[in-house]
mmCIF file of C-alpha atoms and ligand atoms in Angstrom:
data_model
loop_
_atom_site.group_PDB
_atom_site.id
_atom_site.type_symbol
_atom_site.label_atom_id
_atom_site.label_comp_id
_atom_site.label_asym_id
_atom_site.label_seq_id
_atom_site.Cartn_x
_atom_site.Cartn_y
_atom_site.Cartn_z
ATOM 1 C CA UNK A 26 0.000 0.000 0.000
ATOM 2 C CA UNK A 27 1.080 3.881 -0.045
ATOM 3 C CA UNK A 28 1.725 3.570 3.102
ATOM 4 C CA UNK A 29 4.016 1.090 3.230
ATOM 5 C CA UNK A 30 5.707 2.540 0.141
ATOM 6 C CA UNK A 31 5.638 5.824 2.235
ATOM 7 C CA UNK A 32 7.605 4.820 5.337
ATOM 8 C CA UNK A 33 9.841 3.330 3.045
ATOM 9 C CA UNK A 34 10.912 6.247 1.555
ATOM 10 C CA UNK A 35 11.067 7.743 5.142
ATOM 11 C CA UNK A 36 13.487 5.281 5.797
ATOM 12 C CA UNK A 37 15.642 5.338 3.408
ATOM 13 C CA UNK A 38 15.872 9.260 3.085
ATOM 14 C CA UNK A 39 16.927 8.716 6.803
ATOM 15 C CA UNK A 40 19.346 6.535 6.082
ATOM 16 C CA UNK A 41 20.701 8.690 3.696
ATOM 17 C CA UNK A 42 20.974 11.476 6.112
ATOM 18 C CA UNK A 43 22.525 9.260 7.832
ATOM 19 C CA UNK A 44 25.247 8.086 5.797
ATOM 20 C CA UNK A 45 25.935 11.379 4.951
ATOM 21 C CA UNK A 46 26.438 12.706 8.417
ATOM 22 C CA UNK A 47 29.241 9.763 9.150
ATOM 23 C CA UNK A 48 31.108 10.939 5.847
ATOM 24 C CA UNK A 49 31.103 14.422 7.490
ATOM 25 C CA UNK A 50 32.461 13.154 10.765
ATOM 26 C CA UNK A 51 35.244 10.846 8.975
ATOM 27 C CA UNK A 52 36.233 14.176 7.021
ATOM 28 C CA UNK A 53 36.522 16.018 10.140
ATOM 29 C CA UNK A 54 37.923 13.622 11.828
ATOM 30 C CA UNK A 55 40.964 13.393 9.147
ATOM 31 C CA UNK A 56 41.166 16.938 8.625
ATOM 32 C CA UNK A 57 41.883 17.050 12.194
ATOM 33 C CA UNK A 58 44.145 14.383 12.369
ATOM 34 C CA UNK A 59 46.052 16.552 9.335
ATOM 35 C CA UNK A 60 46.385 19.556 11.244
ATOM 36 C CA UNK A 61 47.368 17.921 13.876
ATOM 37 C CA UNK A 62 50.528 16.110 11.854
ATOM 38 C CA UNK A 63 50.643 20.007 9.882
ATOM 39 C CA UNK A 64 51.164 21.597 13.423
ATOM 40 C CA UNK A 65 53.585 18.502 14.593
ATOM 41 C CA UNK A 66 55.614 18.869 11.322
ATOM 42 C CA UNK A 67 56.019 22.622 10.768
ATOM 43 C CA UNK A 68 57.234 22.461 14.605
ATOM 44 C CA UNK A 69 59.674 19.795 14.857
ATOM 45 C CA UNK A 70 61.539 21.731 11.088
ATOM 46 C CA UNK A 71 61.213 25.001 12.636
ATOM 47 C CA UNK A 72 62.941 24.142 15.974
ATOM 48 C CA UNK A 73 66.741 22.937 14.090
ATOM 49 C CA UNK A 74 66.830 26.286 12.178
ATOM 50 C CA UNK A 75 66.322 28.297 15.660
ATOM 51 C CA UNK A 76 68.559 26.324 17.619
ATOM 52 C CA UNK A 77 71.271 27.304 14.842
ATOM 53 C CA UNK A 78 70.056 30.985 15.203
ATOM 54 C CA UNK A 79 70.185 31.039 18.740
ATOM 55 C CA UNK A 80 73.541 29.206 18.899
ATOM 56 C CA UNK A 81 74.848 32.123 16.303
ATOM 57 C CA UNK A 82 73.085 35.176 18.572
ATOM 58 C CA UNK A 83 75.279 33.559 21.884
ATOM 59 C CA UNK A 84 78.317 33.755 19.569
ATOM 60 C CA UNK A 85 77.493 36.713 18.743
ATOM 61 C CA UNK A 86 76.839 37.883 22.518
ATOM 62 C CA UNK A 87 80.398 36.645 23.943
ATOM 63 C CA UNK A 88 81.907 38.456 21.528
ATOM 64 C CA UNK A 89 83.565 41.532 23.480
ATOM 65 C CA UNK A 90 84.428 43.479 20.231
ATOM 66 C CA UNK A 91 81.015 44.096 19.506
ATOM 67 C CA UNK A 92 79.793 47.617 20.136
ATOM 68 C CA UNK A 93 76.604 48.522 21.876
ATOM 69 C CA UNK A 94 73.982 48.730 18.567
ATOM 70 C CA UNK A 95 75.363 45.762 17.613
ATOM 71 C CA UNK A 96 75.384 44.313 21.094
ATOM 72 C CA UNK A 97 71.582 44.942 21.160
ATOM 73 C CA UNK A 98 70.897 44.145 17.951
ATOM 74 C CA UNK A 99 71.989 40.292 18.998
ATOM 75 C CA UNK A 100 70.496 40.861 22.162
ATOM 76 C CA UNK A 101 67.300 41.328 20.168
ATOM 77 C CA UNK A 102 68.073 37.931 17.895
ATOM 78 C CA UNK A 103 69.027 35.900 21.048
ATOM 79 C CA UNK A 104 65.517 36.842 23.291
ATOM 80 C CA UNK A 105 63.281 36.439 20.210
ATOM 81 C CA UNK A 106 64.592 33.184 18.990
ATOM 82 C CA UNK A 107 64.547 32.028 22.522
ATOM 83 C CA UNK A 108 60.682 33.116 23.132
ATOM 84 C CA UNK A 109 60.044 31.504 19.625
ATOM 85 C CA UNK A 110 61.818 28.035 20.592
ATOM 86 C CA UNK A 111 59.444 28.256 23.779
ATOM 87 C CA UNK A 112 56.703 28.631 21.180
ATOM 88 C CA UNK A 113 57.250 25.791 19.045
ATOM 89 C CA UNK A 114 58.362 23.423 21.917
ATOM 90 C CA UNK A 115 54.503 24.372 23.169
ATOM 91 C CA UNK A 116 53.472 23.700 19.893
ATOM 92 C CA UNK A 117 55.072 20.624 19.801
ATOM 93 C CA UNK A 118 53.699 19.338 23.033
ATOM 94 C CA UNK A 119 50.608 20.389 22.185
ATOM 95 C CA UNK A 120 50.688 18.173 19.368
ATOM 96 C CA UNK A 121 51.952 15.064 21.796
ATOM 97 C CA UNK A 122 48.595 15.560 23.439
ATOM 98 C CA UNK A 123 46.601 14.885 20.764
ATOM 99 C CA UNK A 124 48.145 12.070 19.924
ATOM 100 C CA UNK A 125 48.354 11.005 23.476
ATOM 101 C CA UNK A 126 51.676 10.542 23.923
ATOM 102 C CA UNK A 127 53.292 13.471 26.211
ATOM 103 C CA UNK A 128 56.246 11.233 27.193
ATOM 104 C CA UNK A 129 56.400 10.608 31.154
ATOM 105 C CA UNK A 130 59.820 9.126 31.696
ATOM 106 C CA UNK A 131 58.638 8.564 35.572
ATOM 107 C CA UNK A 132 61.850 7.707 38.452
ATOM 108 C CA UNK A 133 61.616 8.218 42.003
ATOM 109 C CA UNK A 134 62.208 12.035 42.678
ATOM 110 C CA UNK A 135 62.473 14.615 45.547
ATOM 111 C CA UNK A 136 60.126 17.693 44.664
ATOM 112 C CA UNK A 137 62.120 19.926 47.385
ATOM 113 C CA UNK A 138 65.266 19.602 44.779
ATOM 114 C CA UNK A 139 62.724 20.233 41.659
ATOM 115 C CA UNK A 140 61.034 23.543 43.690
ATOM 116 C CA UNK A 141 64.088 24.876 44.533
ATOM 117 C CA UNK A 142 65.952 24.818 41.186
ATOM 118 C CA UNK A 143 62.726 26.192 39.536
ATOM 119 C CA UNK A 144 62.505 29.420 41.956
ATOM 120 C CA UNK A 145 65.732 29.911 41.630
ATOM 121 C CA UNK A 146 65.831 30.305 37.926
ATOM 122 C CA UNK A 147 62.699 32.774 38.119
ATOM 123 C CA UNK A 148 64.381 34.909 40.876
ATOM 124 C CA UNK A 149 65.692 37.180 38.588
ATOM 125 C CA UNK A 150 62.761 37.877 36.910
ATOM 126 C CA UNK A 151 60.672 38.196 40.358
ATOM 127 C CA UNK A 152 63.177 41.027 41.409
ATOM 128 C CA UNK A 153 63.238 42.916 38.509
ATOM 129 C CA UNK A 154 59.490 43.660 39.543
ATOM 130 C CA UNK A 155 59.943 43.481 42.767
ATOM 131 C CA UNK A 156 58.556 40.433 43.907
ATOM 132 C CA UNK A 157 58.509 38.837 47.057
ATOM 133 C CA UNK A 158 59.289 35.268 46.804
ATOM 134 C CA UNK A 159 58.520 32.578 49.481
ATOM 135 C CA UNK A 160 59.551 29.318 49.574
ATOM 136 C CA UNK A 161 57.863 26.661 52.105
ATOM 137 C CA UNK A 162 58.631 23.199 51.907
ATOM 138 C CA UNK A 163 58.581 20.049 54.260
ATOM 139 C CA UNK A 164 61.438 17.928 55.107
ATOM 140 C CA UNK A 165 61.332 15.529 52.089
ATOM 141 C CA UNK A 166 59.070 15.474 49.758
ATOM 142 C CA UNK A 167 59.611 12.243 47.212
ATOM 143 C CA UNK A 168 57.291 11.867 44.115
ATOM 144 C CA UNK A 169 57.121 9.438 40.926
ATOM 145 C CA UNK A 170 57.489 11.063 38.028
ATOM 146 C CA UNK A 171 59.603 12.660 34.930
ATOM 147 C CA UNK A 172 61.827 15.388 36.324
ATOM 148 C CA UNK A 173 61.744 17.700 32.902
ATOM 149 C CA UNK A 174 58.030 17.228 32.701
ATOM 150 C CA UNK A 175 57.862 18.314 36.114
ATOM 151 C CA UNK A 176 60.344 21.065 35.638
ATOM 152 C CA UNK A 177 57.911 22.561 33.000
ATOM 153 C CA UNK A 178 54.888 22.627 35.631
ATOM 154 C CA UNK A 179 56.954 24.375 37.849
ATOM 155 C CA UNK A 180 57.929 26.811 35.129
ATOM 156 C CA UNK A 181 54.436 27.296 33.359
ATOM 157 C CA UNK A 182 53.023 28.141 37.005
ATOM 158 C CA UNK A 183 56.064 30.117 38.511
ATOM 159 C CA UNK A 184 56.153 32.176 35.165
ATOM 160 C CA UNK A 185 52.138 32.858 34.881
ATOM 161 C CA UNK A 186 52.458 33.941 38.835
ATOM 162 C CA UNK A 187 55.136 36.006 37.880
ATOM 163 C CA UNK A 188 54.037 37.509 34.693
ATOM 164 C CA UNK A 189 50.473 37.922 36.443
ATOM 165 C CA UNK A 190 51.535 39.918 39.255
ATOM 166 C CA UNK A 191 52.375 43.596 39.476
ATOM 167 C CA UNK A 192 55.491 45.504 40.637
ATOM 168 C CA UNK A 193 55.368 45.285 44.460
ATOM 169 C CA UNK A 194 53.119 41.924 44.878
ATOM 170 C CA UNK A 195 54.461 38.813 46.064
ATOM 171 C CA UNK A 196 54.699 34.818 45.061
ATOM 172 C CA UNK A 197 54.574 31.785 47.356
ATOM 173 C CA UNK A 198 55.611 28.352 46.580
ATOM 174 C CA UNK A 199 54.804 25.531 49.199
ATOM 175 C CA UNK A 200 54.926 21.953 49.058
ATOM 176 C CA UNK A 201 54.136 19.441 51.900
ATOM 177 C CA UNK A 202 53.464 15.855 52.616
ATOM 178 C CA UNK A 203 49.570 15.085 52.084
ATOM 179 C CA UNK A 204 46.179 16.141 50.416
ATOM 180 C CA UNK A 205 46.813 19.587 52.480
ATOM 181 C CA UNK A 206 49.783 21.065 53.255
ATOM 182 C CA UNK A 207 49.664 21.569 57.082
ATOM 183 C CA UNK A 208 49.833 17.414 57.405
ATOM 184 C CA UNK A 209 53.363 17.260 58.295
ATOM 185 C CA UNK A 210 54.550 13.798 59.990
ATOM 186 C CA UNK A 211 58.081 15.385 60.456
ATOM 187 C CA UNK A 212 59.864 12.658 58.289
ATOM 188 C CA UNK A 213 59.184 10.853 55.414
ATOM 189 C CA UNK A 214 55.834 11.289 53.512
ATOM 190 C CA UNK A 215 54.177 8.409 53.650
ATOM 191 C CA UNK A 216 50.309 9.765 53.061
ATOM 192 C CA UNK A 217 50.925 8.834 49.340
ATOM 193 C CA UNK A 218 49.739 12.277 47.782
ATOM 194 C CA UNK A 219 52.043 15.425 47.962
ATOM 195 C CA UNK A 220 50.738 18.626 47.803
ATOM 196 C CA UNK A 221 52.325 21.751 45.649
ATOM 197 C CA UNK A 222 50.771 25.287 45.932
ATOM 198 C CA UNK A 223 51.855 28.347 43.474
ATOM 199 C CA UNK A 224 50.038 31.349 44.862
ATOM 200 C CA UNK A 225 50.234 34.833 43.572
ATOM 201 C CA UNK A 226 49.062 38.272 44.660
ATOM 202 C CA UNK A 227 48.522 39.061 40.952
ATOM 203 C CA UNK A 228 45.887 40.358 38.655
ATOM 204 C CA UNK A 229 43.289 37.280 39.537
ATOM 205 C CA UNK A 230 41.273 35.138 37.187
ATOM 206 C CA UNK A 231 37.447 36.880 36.822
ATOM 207 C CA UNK A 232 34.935 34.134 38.697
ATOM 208 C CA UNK A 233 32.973 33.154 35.755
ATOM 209 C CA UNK A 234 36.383 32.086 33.579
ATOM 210 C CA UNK A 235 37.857 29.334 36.313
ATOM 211 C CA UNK A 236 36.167 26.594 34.179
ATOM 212 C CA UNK A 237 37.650 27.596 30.570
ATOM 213 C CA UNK A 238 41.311 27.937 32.286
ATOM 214 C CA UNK A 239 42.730 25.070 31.569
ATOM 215 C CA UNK A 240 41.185 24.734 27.614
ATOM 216 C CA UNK A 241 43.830 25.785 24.701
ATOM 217 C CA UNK A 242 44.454 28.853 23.566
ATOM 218 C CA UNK A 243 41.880 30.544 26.393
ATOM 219 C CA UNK A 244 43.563 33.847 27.876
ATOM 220 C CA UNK A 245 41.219 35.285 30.822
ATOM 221 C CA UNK A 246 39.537 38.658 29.614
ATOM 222 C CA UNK A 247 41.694 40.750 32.680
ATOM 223 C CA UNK A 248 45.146 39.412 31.123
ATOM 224 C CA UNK A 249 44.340 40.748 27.721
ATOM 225 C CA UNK A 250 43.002 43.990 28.973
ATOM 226 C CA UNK A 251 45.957 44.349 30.993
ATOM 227 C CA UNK A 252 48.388 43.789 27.492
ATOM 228 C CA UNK A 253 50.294 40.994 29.290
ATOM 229 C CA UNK A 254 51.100 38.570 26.257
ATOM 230 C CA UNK A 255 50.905 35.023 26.428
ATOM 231 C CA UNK A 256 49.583 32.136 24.377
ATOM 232 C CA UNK A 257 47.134 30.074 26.267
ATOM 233 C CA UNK A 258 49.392 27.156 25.615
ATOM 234 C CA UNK A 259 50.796 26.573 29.040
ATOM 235 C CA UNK A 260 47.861 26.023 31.610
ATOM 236 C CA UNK A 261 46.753 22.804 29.144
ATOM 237 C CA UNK A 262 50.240 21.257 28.671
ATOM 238 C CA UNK A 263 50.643 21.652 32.508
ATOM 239 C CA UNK A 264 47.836 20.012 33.248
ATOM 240 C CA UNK A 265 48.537 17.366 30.920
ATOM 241 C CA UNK A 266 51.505 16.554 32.110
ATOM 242 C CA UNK A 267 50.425 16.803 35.879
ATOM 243 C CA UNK A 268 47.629 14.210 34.407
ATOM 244 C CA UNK A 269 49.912 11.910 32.887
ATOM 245 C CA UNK A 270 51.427 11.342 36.207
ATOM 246 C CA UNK A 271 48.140 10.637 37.724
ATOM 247 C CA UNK A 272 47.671 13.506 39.512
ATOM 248 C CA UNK A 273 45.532 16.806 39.700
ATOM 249 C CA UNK A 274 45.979 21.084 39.111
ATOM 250 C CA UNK A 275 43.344 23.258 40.246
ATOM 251 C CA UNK A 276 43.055 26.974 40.288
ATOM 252 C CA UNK A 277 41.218 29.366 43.088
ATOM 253 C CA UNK A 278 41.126 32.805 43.466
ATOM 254 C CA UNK A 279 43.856 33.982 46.369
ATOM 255 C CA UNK A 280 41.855 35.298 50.085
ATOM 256 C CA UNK A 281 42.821 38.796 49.465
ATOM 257 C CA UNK A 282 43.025 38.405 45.961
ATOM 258 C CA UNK A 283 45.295 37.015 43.165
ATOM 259 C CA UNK A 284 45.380 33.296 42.651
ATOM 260 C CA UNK A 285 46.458 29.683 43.670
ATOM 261 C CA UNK A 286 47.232 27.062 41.591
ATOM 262 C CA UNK A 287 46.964 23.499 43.745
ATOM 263 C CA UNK A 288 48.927 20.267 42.432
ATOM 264 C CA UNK A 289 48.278 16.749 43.985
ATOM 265 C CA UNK A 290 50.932 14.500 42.871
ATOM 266 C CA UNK A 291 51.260 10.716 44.090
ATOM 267 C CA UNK A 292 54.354 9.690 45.901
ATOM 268 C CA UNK A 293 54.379 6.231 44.372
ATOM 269 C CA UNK A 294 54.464 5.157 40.842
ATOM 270 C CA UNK A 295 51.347 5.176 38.956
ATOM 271 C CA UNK A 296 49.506 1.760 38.885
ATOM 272 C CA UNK A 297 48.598 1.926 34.839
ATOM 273 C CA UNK A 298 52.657 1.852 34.778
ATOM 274 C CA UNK A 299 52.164 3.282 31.515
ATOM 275 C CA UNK A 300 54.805 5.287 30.672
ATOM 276 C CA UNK A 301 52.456 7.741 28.090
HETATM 277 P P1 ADP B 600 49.565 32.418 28.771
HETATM 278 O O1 ADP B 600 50.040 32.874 30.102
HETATM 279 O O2 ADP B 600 50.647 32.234 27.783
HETATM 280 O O3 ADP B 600 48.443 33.261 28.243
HETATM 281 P P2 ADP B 600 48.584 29.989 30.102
HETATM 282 O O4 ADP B 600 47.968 28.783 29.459
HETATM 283 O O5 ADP B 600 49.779 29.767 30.938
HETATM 284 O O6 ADP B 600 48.918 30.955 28.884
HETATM 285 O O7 ADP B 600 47.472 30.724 30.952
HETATM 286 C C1 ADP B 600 46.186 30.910 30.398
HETATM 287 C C2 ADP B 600 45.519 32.126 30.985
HETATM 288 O O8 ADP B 600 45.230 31.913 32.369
HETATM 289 C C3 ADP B 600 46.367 33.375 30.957
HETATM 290 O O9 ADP B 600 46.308 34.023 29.715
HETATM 291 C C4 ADP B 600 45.742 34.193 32.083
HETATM 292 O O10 ADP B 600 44.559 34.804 31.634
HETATM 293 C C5 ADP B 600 45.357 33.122 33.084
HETATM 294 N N1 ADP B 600 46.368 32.936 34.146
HETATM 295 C C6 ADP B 600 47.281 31.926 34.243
HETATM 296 N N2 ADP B 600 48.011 32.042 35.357
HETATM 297 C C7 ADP B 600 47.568 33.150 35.997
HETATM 298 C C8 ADP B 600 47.912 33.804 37.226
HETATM 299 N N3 ADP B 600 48.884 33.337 38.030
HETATM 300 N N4 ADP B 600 47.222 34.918 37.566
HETATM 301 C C9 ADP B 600 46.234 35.393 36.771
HETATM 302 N N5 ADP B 600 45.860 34.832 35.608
HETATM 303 C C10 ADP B 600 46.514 33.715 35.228
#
């Protein structure tokens, strides 16, 4: 009957509509996968010419005939090939976490060592705005996990707190034994969680843009405004990274403003064991 005939045609114009839609998601799906491999590519041949550049500009610097144009002229070469390495290494990474495979290269580690190294390479830049910095760790402090990965947490959050805060405002790093700092059982940590704080008297993140933090590329309305440059690139990678060794980052506004970034971190070594 017509009716029959009728719901047939329903049918198969639905399965049409159908068919179609899954040829739109495989296209997607591969044009994502080639801009993924575009953005992995272009990075990994950009980053041998800049490492030659940059090698060239320190050359350049240690060379004591040079006079001061031409001193600042490398000056200028050396800082901007540096920021742009930073840029494609983010790139890069960014790329690894698409494709799942941020490389963990977990050992047993102390995080006092790993705190301390980091603050001390950001001093200089915390004094030339005349930042107080504060350091406040237990005794020892032993994690699982991939010291340069770990480096770059400690650098994407000691930079952002630095970069974040104005001339006069201060930055605190603490790190203790537990899901909250003030559990201190005077010797080893044996609670299996260690805790890492990065707080910040700085500009703040607005209330309603906590949850889009962490997402690529996102840059809070009040850093733009305020004509600090960045990328968005860090806060994702970090969090990737702090992921991939099974742990947790979290970020909530400072009590009398500015901000605190909180990292939970296991002690022991992740029980996937997979070193991704
Ligand atoms: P970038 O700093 O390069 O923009 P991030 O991914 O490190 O990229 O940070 C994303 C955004 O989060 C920043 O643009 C800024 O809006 C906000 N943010 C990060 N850290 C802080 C901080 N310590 N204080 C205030 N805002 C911050």
């Amino acid at each position: 009957s017509t009716d029959i005939t009728g719901r047939r045609e329903i049918t198969e114009e639905r399965e049409q509509l159908l068919a179609a839609e899954r040829e739109q998601v495989r296209r997607l799906r591969d044009l994502d996968r080639m801009k993924d491999e575009l953005v992995a590519l272009v990075s990994h041949e950009i980053r041998s010419p800049i490492a030659v550049i940059r090698s060239y500009a320190e050359m350049l610097l240690d060379d004591p005939g040079l006079d001061d144009e031409q001193r600042m002229f490398a000056d200028v070469i050396d800082r901007r090939s540096t920021h742009l390495q930073h840029l494609v290494d983010d790139l890069l990474d960014l790329a690894r976490l698409d494709t799942g495979t941020i490389g963990v290269d977990a050992r047993p580690l102390s995080l006092n060592r790993l705190v301390r190294q980091a603050v001390d390479d950001h001093r200089a830049a915390a004094e030339a705005k005349r930042l107080a910095v504060t350091v406040r760790l237990e005794r020892h402090l032993p994690v699982h996990g991939d010291p340069v990965r770990l480096r770059q947490v400690l650098d994407n959050l000691l930079s952002n707190a630095v970069k974040y805060t104005p001339e006069g405002g201060s930055v605190t790093v603490a790190a203790g034994c537990g899901a909250t700092i003030d559990v201190d059982d005077g010797g080893e940590c044996r609670s299996g969680a260690v805790t890492l704080t990065v707080a910040d008297t700085g500009i703040g993140i607005p209330a309603e843009q906590y949850e889009r933090l962490f997402d690529r590329f996102f840059r809070a309305a009040n850093a733009v405004e305020a004509g600090i440059k960045g990328t968005g690139l860090g806060l994702p990678i970090t969090k990737a990274i702090v992921e991939a060794h099974g742990g947790t980052i979290t970020a909530s506004p400072r009590d009398g403003g500015g901000t605190v970034f909180t990292v939970h971190l296991p002690t022991g070594a992740p029980q996937t064991g997979g070193d991704h």
